[in-house]
GROMACS .gro file of C-alpha atoms in nm:
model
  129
    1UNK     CA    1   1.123  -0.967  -0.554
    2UNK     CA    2   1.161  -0.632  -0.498
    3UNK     CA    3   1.219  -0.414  -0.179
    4UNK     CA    4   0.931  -0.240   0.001
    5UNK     CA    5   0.939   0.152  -0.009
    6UNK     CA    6   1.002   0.322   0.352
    7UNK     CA    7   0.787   0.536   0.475
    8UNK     CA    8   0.913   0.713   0.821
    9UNK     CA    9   0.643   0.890   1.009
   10UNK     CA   10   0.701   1.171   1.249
   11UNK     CA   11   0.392   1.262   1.451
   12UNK     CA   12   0.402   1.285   1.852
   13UNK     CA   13   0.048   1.125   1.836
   14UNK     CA   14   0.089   0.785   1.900
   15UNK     CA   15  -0.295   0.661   1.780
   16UNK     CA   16  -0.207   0.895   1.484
   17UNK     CA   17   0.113   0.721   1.384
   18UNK     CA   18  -0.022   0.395   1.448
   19UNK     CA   19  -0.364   0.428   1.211
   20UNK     CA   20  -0.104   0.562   0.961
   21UNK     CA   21   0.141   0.261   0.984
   22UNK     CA   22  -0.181   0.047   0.966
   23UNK     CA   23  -0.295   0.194   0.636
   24UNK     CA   24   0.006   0.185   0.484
   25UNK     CA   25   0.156  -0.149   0.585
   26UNK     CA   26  -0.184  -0.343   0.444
   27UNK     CA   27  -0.060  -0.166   0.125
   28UNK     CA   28   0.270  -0.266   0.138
   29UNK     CA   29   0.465  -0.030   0.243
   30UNK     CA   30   0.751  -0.073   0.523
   31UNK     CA   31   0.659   0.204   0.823
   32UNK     CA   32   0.913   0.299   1.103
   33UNK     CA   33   0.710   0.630   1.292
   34UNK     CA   34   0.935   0.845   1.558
   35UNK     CA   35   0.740   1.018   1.798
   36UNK     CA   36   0.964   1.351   1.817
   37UNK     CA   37   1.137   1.539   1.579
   38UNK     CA   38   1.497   1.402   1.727
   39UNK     CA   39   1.404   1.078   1.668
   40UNK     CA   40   1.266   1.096   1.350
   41UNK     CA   41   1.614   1.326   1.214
   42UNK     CA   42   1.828   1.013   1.383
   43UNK     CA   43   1.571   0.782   1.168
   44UNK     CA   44   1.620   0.931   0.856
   45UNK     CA   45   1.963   0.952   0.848
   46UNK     CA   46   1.983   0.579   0.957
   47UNK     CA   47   1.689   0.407   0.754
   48UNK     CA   48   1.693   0.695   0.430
   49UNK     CA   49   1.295   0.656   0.364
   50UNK     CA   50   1.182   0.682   0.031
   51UNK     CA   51   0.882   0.922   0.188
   52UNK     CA   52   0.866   1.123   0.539
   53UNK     CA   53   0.518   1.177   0.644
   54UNK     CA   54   0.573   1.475   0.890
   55UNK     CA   55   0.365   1.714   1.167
   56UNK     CA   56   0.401   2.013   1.216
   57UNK     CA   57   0.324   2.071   1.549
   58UNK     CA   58   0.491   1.849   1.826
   59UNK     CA   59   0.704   2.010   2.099
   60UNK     CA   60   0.726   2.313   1.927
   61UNK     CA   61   0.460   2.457   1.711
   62UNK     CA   62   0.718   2.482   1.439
   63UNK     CA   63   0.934   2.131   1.469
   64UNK     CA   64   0.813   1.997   1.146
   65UNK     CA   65   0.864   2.339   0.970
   66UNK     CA   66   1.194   2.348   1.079
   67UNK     CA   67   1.276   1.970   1.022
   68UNK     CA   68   1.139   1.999   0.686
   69UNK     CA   69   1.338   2.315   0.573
   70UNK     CA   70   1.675   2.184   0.753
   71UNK     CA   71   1.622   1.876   0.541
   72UNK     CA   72   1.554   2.055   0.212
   73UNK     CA   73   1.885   2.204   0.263
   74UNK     CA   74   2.085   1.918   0.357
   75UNK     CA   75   2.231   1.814   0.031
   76UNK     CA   76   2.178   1.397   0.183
   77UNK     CA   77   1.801   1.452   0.236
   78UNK     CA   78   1.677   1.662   0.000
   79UNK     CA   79   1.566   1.448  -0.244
   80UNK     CA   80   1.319   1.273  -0.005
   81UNK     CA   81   0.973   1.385  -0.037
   82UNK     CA   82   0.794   1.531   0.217
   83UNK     CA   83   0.415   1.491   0.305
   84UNK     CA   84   0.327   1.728   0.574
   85UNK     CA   85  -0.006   1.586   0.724
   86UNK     CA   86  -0.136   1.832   1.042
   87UNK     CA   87  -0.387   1.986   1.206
   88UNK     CA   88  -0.222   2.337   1.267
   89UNK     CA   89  -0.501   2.511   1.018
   90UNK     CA   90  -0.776   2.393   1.269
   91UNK     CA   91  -0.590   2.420   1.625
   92UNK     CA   92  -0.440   2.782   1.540
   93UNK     CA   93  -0.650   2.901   1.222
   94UNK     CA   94  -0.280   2.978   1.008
   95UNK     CA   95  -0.341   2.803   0.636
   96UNK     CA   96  -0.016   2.684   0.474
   97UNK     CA   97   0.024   2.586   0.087
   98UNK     CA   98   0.361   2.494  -0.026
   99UNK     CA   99   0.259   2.747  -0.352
  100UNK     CA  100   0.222   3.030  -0.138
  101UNK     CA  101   0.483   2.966   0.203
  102UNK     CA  102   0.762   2.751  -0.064
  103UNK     CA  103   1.047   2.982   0.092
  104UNK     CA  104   0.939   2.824   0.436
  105UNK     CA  105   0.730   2.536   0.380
  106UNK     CA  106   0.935   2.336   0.117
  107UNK     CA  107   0.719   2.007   0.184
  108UNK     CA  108   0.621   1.819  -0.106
  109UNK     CA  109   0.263   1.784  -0.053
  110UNK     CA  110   0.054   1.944   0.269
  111UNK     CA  111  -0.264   1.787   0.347
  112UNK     CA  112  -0.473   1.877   0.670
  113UNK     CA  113  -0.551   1.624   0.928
  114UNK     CA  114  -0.740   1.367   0.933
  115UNK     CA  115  -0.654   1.247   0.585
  116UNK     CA  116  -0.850   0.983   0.416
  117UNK     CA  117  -0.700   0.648   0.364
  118UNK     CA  118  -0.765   0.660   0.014
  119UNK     CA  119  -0.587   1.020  -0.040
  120UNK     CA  120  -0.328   0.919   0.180
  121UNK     CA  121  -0.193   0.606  -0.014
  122UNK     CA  122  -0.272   0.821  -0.352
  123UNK     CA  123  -0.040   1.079  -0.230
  124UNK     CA  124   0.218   0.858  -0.097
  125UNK     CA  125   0.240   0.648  -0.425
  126UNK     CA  126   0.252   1.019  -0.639
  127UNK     CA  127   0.553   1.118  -0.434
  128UNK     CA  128   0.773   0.793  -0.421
  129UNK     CA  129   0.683   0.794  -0.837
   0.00000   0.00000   0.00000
């Protein structure tokens, strides 16, 4: 038998998280989710996920930007993919691509919120390999 990937989600909506965890469990996967971007740095280095599924905006505008980039540069975590799953386009009308902002936004894979099921899983199964 073998394990079941990780998945940590860090999103400070709750009903978010949850539909996320939902999704993915029925598929699965095992899901912790960490409402704040403390939480979710104390999860990772206690659990290791095989995927983070990250916001961008939480307490700050830019917690998931800055969790993202501290973790690309922490020789422990960067080899954990990154989906970065928000709705900062829509709420402040800035578009991100990690082909144009890479210096900044070293996330795997960026997808605006909501996100389909179906693309989610697809994603999530691309980046664990």
């Amino acid at each position: 038998m073998t394990d079941k990937k990780k998945i940590l989600i860090i999103d400070d909506d709750q009903d978010y998280g949850e539909a996320l965890k939902i999704v993915l469990r029925n598929n699965g996967f095992h899901v912790d989710h960490a409402l704040n971007i403390k939480d979710g740095r104390q999860s990772v280095e206690e659990n290791r996920p095989d995927l983070i599924i990250l916001d961008v905006m939480m307490d700050k505008h830019t917690d998931g930007f800055d969790l993202c980039y501290n973790l690309k540069h922490d020789e422990k975590y960067r080899s954990i993919p990154i989906l970065m799953v928000t709705a900062v386009t829509g709420k402040t009308g800035f578009k991100f691509s990690p082909q144009t902002d890479g210096e900044y936004l070293q996330a795997d894979d960026y997808v605006t919120k909501p996100i389909p099921a179906s693309d989610l899983l697809l994603r999530a199964k691309k980046l664990m390999g």
